[in-house]
Coordinates of C-alpha atoms in Angstrom, one line a residue:
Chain A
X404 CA 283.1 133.8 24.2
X405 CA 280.9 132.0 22.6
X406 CA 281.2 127.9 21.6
X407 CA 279.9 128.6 18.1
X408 CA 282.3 131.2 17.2
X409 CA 285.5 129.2 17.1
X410 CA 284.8 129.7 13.0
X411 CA 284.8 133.3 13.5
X412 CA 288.8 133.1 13.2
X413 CA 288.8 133.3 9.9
X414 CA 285.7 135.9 10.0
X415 CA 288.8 138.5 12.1
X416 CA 291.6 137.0 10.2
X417 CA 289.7 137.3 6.7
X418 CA 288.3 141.3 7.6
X419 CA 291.8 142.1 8.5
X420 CA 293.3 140.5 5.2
X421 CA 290.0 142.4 3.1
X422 CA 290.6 145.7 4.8
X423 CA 294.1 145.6 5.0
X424 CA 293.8 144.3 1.0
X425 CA 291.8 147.7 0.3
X426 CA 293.7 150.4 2.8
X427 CA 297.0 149.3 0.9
X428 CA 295.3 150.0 -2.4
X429 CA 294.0 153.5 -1.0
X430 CA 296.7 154.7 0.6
X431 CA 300.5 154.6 -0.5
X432 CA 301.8 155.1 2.5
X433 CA 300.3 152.2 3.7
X434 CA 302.5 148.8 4.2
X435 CA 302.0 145.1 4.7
X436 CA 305.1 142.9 6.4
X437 CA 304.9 139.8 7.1
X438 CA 307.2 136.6 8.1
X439 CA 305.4 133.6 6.2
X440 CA 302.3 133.8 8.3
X441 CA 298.6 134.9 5.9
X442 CA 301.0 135.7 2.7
X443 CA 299.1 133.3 0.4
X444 CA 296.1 135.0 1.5
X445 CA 297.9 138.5 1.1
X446 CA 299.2 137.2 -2.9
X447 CA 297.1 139.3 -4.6
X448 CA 297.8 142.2 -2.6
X449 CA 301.5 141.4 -3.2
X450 CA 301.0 140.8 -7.1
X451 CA 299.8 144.7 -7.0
X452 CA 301.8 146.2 -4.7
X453 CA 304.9 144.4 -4.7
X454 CA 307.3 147.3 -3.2
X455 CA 304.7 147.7 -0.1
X456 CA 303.3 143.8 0.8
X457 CA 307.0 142.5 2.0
X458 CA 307.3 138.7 2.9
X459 CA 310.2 138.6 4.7
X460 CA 310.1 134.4 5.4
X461 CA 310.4 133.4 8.8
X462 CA 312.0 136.1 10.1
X463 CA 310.1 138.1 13.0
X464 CA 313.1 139.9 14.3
X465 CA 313.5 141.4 10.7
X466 CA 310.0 141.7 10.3
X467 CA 310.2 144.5 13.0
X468 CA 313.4 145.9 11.7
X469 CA 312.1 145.9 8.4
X470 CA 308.7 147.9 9.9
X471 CA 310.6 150.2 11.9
X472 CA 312.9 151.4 8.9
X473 CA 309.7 151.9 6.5
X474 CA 308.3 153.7 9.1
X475 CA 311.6 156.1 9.0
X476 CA 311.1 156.7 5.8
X477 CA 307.8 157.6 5.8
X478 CA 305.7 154.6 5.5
X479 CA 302.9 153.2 7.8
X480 CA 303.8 149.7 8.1
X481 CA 301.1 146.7 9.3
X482 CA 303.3 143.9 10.7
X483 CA 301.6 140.8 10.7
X484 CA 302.2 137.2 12.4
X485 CA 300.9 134.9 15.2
X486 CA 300.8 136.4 18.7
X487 CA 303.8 134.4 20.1
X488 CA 306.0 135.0 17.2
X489 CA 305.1 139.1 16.2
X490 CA 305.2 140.1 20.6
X491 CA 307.3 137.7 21.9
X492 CA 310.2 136.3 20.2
X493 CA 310.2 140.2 18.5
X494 CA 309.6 142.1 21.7
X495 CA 312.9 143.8 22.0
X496 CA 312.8 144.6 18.3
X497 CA 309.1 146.3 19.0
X498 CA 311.0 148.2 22.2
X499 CA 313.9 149.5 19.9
X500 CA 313.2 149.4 16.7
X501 CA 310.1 151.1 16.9
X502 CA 309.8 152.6 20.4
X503 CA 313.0 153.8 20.3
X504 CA 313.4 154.8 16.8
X505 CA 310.1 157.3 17.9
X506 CA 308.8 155.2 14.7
X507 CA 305.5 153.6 15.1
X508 CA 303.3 150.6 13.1
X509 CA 300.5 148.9 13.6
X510 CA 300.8 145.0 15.2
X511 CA 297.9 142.7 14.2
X512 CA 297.9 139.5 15.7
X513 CA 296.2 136.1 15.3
X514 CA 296.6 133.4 17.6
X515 CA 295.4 135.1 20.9
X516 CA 295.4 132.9 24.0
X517 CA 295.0 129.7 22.9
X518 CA 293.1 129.9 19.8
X519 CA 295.3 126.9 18.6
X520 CA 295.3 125.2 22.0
X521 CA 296.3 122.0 20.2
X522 CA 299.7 123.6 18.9
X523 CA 300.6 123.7 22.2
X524 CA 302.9 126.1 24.2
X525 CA 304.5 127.7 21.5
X526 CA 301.8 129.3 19.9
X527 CA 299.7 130.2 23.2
X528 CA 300.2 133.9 24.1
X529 CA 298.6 135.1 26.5
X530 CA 301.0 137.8 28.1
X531 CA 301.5 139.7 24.9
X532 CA 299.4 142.6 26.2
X533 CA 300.8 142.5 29.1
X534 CA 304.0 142.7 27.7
X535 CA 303.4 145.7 25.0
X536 CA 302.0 147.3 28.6
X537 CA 305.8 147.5 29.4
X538 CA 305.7 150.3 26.3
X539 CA 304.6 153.8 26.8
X540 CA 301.4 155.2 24.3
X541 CA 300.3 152.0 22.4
X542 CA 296.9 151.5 21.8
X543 CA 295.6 147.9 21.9
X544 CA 292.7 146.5 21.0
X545 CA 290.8 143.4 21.4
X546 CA 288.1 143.1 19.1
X547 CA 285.0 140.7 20.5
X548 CA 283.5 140.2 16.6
X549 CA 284.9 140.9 13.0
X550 CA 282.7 143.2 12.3
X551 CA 284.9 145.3 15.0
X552 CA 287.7 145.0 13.1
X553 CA 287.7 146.7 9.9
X554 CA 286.8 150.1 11.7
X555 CA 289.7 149.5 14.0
X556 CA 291.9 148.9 11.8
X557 CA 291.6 151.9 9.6
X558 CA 291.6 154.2 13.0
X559 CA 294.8 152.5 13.6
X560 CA 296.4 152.7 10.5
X561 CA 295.4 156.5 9.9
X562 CA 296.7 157.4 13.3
X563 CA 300.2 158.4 13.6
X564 CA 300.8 156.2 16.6
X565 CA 301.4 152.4 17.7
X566 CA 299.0 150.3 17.9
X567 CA 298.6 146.5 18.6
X568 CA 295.1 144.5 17.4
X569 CA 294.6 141.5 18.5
X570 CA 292.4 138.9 16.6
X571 CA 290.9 135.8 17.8
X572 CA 289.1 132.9 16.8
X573 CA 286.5 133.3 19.8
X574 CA 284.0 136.2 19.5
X575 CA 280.9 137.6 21.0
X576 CA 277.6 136.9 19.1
X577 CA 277.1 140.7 18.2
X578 CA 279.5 143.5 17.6
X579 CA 279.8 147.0 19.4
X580 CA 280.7 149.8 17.8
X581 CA 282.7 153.1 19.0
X582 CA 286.3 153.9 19.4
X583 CA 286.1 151.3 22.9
X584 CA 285.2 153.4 25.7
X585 CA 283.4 151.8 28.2
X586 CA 279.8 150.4 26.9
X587 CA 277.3 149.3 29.2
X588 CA 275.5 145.9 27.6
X589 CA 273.7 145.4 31.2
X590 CA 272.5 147.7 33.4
X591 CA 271.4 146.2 37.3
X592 CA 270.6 149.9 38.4
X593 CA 272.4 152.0 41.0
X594 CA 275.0 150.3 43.6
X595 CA 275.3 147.1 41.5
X596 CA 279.0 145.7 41.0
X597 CA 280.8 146.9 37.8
X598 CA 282.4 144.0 35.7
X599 CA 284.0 145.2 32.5
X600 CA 284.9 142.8 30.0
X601 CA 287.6 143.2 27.3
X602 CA 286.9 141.7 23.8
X603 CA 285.6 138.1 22.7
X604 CA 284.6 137.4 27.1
X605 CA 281.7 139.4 26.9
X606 CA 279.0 137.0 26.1
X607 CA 280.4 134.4 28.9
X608 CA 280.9 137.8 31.2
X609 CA 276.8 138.3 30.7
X610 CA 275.8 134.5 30.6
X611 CA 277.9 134.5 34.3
X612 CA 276.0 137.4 35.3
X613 CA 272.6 136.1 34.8
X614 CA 270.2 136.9 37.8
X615 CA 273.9 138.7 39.8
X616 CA 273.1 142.2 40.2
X617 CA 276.3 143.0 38.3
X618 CA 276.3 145.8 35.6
X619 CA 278.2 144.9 32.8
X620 CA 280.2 147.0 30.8
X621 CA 282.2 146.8 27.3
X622 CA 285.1 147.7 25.8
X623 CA 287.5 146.1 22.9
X624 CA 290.7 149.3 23.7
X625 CA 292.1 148.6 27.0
X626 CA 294.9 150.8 26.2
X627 CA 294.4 153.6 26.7
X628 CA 291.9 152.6 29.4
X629 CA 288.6 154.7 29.1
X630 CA 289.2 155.9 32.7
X631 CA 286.6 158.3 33.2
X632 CA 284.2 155.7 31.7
X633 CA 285.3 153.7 34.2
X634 CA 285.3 156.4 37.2
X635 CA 281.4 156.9 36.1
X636 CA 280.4 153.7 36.1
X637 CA 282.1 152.2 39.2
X638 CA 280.8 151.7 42.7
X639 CA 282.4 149.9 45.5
X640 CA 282.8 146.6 43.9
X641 CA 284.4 146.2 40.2
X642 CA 285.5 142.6 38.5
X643 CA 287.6 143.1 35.6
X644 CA 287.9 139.7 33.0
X645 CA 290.1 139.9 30.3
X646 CA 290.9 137.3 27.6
X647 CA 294.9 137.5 28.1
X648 CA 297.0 137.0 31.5
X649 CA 294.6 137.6 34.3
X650 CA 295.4 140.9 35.8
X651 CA 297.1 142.6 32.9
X652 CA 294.9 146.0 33.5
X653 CA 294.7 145.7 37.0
X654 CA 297.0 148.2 37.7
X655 CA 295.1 150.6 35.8
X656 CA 291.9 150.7 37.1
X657 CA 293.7 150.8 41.1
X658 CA 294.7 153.9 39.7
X659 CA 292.2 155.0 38.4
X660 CA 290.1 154.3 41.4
X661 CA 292.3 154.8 44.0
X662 CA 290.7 158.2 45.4
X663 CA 287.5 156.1 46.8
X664 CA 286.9 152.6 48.5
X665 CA 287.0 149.6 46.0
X666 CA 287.7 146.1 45.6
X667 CA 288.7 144.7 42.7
X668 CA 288.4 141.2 40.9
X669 CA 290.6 140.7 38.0
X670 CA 289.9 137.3 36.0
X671 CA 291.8 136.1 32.7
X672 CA 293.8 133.4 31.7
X673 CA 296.5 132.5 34.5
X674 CA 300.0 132.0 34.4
X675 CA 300.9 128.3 35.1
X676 CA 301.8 126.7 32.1
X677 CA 299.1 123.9 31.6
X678 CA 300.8 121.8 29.1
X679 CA 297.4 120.1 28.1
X680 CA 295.8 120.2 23.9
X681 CA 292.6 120.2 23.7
X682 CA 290.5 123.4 22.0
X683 CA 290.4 126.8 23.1
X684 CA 286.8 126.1 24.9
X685 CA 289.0 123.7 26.9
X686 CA 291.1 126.4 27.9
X687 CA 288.2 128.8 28.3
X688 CA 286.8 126.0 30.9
X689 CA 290.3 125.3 32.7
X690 CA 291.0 128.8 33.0
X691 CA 287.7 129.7 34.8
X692 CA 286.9 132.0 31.7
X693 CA 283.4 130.1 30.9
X694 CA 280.3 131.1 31.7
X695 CA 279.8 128.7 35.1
X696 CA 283.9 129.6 35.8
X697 CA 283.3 133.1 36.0
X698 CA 280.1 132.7 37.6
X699 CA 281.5 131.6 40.4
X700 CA 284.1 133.7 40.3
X701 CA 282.0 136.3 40.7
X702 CA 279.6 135.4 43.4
X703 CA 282.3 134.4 45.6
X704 CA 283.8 138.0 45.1
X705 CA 280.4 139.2 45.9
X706 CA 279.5 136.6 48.2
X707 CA 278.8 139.4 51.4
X708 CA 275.7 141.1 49.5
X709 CA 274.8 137.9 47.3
X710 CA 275.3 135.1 49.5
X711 CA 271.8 133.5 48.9
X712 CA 272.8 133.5 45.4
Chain B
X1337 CA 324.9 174.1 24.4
X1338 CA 326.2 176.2 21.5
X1339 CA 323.2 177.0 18.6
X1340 CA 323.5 175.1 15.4
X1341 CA 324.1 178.9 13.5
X1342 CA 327.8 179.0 15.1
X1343 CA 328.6 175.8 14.2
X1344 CA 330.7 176.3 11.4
X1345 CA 332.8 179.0 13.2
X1346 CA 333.4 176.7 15.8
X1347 CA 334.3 174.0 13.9
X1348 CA 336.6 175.8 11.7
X1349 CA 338.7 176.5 15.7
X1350 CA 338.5 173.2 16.3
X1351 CA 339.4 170.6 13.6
X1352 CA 341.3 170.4 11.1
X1353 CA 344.9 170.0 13.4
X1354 CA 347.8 171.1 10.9
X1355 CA 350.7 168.5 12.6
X1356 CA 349.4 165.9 10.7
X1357 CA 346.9 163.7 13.1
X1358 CA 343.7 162.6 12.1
X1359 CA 341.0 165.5 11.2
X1360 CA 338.8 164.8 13.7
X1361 CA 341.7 164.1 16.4
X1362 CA 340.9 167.0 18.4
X1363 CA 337.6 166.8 18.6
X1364 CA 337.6 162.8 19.6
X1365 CA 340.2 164.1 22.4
X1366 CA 337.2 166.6 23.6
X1367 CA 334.9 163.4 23.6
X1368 CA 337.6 161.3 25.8
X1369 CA 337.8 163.8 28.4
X1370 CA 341.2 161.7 29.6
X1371 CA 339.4 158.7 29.5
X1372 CA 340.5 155.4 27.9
X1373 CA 339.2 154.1 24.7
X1374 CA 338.8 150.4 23.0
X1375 CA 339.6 149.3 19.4
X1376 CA 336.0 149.4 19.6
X1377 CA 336.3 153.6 18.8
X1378 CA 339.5 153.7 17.3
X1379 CA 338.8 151.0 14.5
X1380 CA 335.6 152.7 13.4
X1381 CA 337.1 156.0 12.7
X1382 CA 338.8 156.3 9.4
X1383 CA 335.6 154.2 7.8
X1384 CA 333.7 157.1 9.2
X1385 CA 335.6 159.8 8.1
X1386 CA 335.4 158.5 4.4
X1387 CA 332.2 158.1 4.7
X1388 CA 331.3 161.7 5.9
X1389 CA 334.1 163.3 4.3
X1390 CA 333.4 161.7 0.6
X1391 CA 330.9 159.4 0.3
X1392 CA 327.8 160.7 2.2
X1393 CA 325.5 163.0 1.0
X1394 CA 324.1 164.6 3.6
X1395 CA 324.8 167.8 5.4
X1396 CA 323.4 169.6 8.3
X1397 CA 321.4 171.5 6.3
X1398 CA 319.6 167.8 4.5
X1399 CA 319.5 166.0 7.6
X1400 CA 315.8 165.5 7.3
X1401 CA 316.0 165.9 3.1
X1402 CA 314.0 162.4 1.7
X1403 CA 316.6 162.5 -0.9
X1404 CA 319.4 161.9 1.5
X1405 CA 321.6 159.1 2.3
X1406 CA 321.2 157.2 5.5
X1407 CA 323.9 156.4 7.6
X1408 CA 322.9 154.0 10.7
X1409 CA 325.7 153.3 12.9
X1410 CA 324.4 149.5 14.4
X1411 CA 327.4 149.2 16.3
X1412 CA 326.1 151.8 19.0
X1413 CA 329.4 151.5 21.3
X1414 CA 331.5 153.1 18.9
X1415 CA 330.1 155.9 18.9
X1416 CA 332.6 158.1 20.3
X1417 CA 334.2 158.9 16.5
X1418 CA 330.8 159.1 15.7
X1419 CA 330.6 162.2 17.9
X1420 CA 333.7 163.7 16.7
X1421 CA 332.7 163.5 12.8
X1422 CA 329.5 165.0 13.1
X1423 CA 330.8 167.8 15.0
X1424 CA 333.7 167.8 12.6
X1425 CA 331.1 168.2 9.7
X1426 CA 328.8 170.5 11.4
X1427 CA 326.3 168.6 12.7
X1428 CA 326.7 169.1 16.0
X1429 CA 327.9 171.9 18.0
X1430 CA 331.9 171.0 18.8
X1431 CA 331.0 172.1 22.8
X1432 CA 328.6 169.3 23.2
X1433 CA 331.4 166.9 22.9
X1434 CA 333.1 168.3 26.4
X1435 CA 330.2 167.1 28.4
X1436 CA 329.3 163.5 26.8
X1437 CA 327.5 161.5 28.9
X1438 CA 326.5 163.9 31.2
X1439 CA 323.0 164.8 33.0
X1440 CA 322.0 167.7 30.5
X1441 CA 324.0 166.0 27.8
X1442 CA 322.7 164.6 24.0
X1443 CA 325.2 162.7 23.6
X1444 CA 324.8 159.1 25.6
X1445 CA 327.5 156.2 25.1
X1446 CA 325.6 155.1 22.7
X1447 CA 323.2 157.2 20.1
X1448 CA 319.7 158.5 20.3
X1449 CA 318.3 159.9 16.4
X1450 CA 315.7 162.0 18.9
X1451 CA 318.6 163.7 20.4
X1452 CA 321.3 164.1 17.9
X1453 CA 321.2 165.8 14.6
X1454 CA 321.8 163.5 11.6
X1455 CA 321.6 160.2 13.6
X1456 CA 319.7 158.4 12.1
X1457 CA 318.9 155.1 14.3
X1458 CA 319.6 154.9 18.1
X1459 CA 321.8 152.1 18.3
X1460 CA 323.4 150.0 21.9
X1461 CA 322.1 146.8 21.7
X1462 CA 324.0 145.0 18.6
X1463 CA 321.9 143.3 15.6
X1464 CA 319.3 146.2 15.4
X1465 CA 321.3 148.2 12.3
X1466 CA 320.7 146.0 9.6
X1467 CA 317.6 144.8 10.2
X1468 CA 316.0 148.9 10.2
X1469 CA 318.6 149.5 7.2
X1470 CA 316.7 146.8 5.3
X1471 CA 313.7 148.5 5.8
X1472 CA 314.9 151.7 5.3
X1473 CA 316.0 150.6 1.8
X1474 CA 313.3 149.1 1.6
X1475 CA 310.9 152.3 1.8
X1476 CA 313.1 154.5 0.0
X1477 CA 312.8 152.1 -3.3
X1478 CA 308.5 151.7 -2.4
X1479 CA 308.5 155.4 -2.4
X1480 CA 310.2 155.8 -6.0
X1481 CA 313.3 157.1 -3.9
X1482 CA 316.1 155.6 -6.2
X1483 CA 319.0 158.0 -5.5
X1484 CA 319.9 158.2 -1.8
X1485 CA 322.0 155.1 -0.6
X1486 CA 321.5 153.6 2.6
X1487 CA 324.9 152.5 4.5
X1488 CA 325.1 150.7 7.6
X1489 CA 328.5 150.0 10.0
X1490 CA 328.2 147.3 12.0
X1491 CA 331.3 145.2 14.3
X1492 CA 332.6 141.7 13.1
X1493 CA 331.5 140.7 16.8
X1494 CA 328.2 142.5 16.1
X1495 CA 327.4 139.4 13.5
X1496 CA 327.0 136.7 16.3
X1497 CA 323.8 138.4 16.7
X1498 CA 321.1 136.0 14.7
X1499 CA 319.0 138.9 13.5
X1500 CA 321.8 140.2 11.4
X1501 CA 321.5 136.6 9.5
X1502 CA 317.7 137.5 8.7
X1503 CA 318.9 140.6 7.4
X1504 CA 321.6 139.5 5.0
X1505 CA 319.6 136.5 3.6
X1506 CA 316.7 138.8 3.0
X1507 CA 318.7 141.9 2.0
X1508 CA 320.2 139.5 -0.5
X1509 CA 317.2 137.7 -1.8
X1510 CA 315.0 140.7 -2.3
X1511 CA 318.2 142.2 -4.4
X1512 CA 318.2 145.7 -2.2
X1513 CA 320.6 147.2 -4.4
X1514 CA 320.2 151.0 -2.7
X1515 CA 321.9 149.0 0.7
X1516 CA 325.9 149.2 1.9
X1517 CA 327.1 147.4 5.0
X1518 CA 330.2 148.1 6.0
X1519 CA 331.7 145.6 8.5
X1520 CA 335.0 146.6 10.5
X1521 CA 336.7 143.8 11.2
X1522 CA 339.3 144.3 14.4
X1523 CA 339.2 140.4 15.0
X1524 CA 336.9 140.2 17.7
X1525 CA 334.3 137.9 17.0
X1526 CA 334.8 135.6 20.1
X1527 CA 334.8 132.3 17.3
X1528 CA 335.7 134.1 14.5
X1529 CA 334.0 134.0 10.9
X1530 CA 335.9 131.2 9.0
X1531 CA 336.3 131.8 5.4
X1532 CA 335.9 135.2 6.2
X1533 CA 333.5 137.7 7.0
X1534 CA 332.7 138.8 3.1
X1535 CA 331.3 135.3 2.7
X1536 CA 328.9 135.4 4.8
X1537 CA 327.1 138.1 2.7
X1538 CA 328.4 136.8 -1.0
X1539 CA 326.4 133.2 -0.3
X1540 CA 323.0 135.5 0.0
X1541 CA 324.1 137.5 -3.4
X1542 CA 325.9 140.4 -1.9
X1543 CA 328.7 142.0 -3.8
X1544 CA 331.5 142.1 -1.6
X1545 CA 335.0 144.1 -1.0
X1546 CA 337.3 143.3 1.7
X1547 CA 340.1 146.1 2.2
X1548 CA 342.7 147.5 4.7
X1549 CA 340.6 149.6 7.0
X1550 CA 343.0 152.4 7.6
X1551 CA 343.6 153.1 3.7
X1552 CA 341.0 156.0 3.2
X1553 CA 341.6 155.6 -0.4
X1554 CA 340.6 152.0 -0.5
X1555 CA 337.8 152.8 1.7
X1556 CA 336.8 155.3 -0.6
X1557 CA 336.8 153.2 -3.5
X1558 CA 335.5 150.2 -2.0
X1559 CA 332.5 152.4 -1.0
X1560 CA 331.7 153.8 -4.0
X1561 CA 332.6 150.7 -5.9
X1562 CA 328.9 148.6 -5.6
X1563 CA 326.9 148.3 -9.2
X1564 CA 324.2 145.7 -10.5
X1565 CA 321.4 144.8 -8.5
X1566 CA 322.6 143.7 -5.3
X1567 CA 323.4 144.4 -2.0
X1568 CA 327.2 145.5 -1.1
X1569 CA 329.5 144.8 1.6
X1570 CA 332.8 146.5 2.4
X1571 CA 334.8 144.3 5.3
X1572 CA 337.2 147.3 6.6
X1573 CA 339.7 145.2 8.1
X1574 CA 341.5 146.4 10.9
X1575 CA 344.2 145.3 12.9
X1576 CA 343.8 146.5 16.6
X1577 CA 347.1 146.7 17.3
X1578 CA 347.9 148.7 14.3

């Protein structure tokens, strides 16, 4: 994640709001709810659609209800809010009032990790992917740049299924199109360690790797996990750094790997409560998700075939 | 489990008890199976008679008709009478109520709409009704869909839940006019609703009426009773040990 990019916020938040603006203009099926969170920025969206851009105030538990009963009748609802407040305090309502309903809507989040790191606690989140991971056949994705997100969005939106995109104020310097298999941005030839990164770590995945011979590959959809992308690209030795709670997808890629020899490093944010401010660089730093964190990271994981590193 | 085509046969055998009990006696007994129910079945069942019997419209045959009405039960654990209605009116085959609850069985102690024909919310955990009736009513007016009413049943008790409180204030504020909740009242909010459970709704701009729960008449009336642009609320009160 690069340092310059903690503008980009409003670069995601703003191509969500612009795309979301002109799908609810294209499509009448299409919905908007939201508890308080981006509705002056969705007012003029509201002025013309009034019946389909629904402010319900601060009220995320009926923000999910109210989702999960448009999508009954037909509607495709975009439910809207920061991280903490859309996953967490709503998470049972996402379990049963969509999930169990066999409804389905798509979750856009801002907030990520620690986007606002000064806010403190309460508007960190960074198990929410781990958390929708409880949930059988969402699709997540973590954009790395804003110019990710408008495709991803209307993919989402005209797919019949749940889905959960999750913006962030840090991104990479350039976007990557596709539907989030597996990318390879560097290639250190045959027998070199795999290291996938998910979303906005990429750039600080590639700084880190500078001169390692790691190959690194890209994706912004770790759910569903581009498996086979993975099986292709993998040797013995795969690192996995995500931008949410370290260790989220680590399940998934023992699986998918479990036929052959591996070892496996999975890097992210960790669980201990840190109770510091600060920015989300900070964070970045304290969490060992910079570029000289995960650098070492790395070359300690790889330490028997790079020790003169 | 019995085809949908025979329902009507079947049901014809085995409600409508001529020694004066309840219509849907019989086929509640099937659900019991011997054993013991709470006011939490009993005081739900006359509201959901009336409400299949003359107020819904909705039949087997419209279950998945965009001009229906919705009825969400929230209060999942009552859902015994539930059972019995819908196999009463058809939507159900009466032979799935022998074996509720069991391994090859639709019918769980509390609803799922997957399984069930003309459920239309899976319900257990209390506070989810309202919230998915609000946006049912909600998408029903977006789509032009002015007709069908939606109605949901929730428990007095059920209202300790905070999300129902999102739900009224919103339901009320946004003037949802096409909504119903009925609340049966059996008295068993652990600390009560002082003032009474209609006021709770009437301070967000709900129309409210609060009648005998057992009077099918009042029911009836109470439930057709809502005009204007607001949300309505019928408090069936019923006394458990009635």
């Amino acid at each position: 994640m690069s340092e310059r990019s903690v503008e980009e916020d409003l670069g995601m938040r703003e191509s969500f709001i612009d795309t979301t603006t002109d799908l609810l203009a294209e499509d009448p099926r299409t919905a908007l709810v939201l508890a308080d969170i981006s509705a002056a920025s969705f007012a003029p969206a509201a002025a013309r659609h009034p019946d389909r851009v629904l402010n319900v105030g601060i009220r995320e538990q009926l923000m999910l209800g109210v989702a999960g009963g448009l999508a009954l009748t037909g509607l495709r609802p975009i439910v809207h809010s920061y991280a903490p407040f859309l996953v967490e305090r709503a998470y049972e309502q996402i379990k049963l009032d969509l999930d169990h309903q066999a409804a389905s809507a798509v979750l856009v989040s801002v907030g990520a990790s620690f986007d606002r790191a000064a806010a403190g606690r309460t508007h960190l989140s960074p198990a929410d992917v781990a958390l929708l991971d409880t949930l059988s056949g969402w699709t997540v994705h973590v954009p790395g740049h804003p110019a990710e997100v408008p495709g991803l969005l209307r993919a989402t939106v005209a797919a019949e299924t749940s889905a959960y995109l999750r913006l962030s104020a840090l991104s990479n310097d350039h976007p990557y199109a596709g539907a989030g298999d597996l990318v390879v941005v560097r290639d250190a030839g045959p027998g070199a360690a795999l290291l996938v990164a998910v979303g906005p770590v990429l750039d600080a995945a590639l700084a880190a790797a500078t001169g390692l011979p790691v190959t690194v590959a890209y994706t912004h959809r770790p759910r569903p996990f581009d498996v086979a992308g993975l099986r292709a690209l993998a040797g013995t030795e795969v690192i996995l750094v995500e931008p949410y709670l370290a260790g989220t997808s680590a399940r998934l890629l023992s699986a998918a790997l479990a036929d052959r020899p591996h070892r496996l490093l999975t890097l992210g944010v960790g669980r201990e409560e840190l109770r510091r401010y600060g920015a989300a660089e900070d964070h970045l730093r304290w969490h060992g998700l910079d570029p000289a964190g995960l650098r070492q990271a790395v070359a300690r994981f790889l330490t028997p075939a790079t020790a003169a590193v | 489990m019995t085809s949908l085509a025979t329902i009507a046969t079947r049901v014809a055998e085995a409600a409508a008890p001529l020694d004066g009990r309840h219509p849907v006696t019989p086929l509640l007994e099937r659900v019991r199976a011997g054993r013991e129910f709470g006011p939490n079945v009993y005081s739900t069942l006359d509201v959901l008679w009336v409400l299949y019997d003359r107020v819904l419209r909705i039949t087997p045959a419209t279950v998945d008709d965009p001009e229906r009405d919705r009825f969400l039960l929230s209060k999942g654990h009552a859902v015994a009478g539930y059972y019995a209605v819908l196999a009463a009116k058809g939507f159900v085959p009466p032979d799935w109520l022998d074996d509720q609850g069991g391994p090859e069985s639709r019918l769980g102690d509390h609803p799922d709409r997957t399984l069930v024909p003309g459920v239309e919310i899976g319900s257990g955990s209390l506070g989810h009704g309202l919230g998915l009736a609000v946006g049912t009513a909600l998408g029903l007016r977006a789509q032009g869909l002015l007709d069908p009413r939606v109605y949901v049943l929730v428990g007095d008790a059920e209202l300790d839940e905070g999300s129902n409180h999102e739900a009224i204030a919103y339901a009320g504020a946004a003037g949802l006019a096409n909504l119903t909740a009925i609340v049966v009242d059996n008295s068993s909010a652990t600390h009560g609703w002082s003032g009474g459970v209609a006021t709770r709704f009437t301070v967000n701009g709900w129309t409210a009426a609060t009648v005998d729960g057992r009077d099918p008449d009042a029911l009836h009336t109470a439930l057709t009773g809502q005009h204007g642009h607001r949300p309505h609320v019928v408090v069936a009160v019923v006394d458990n040990q009635a």
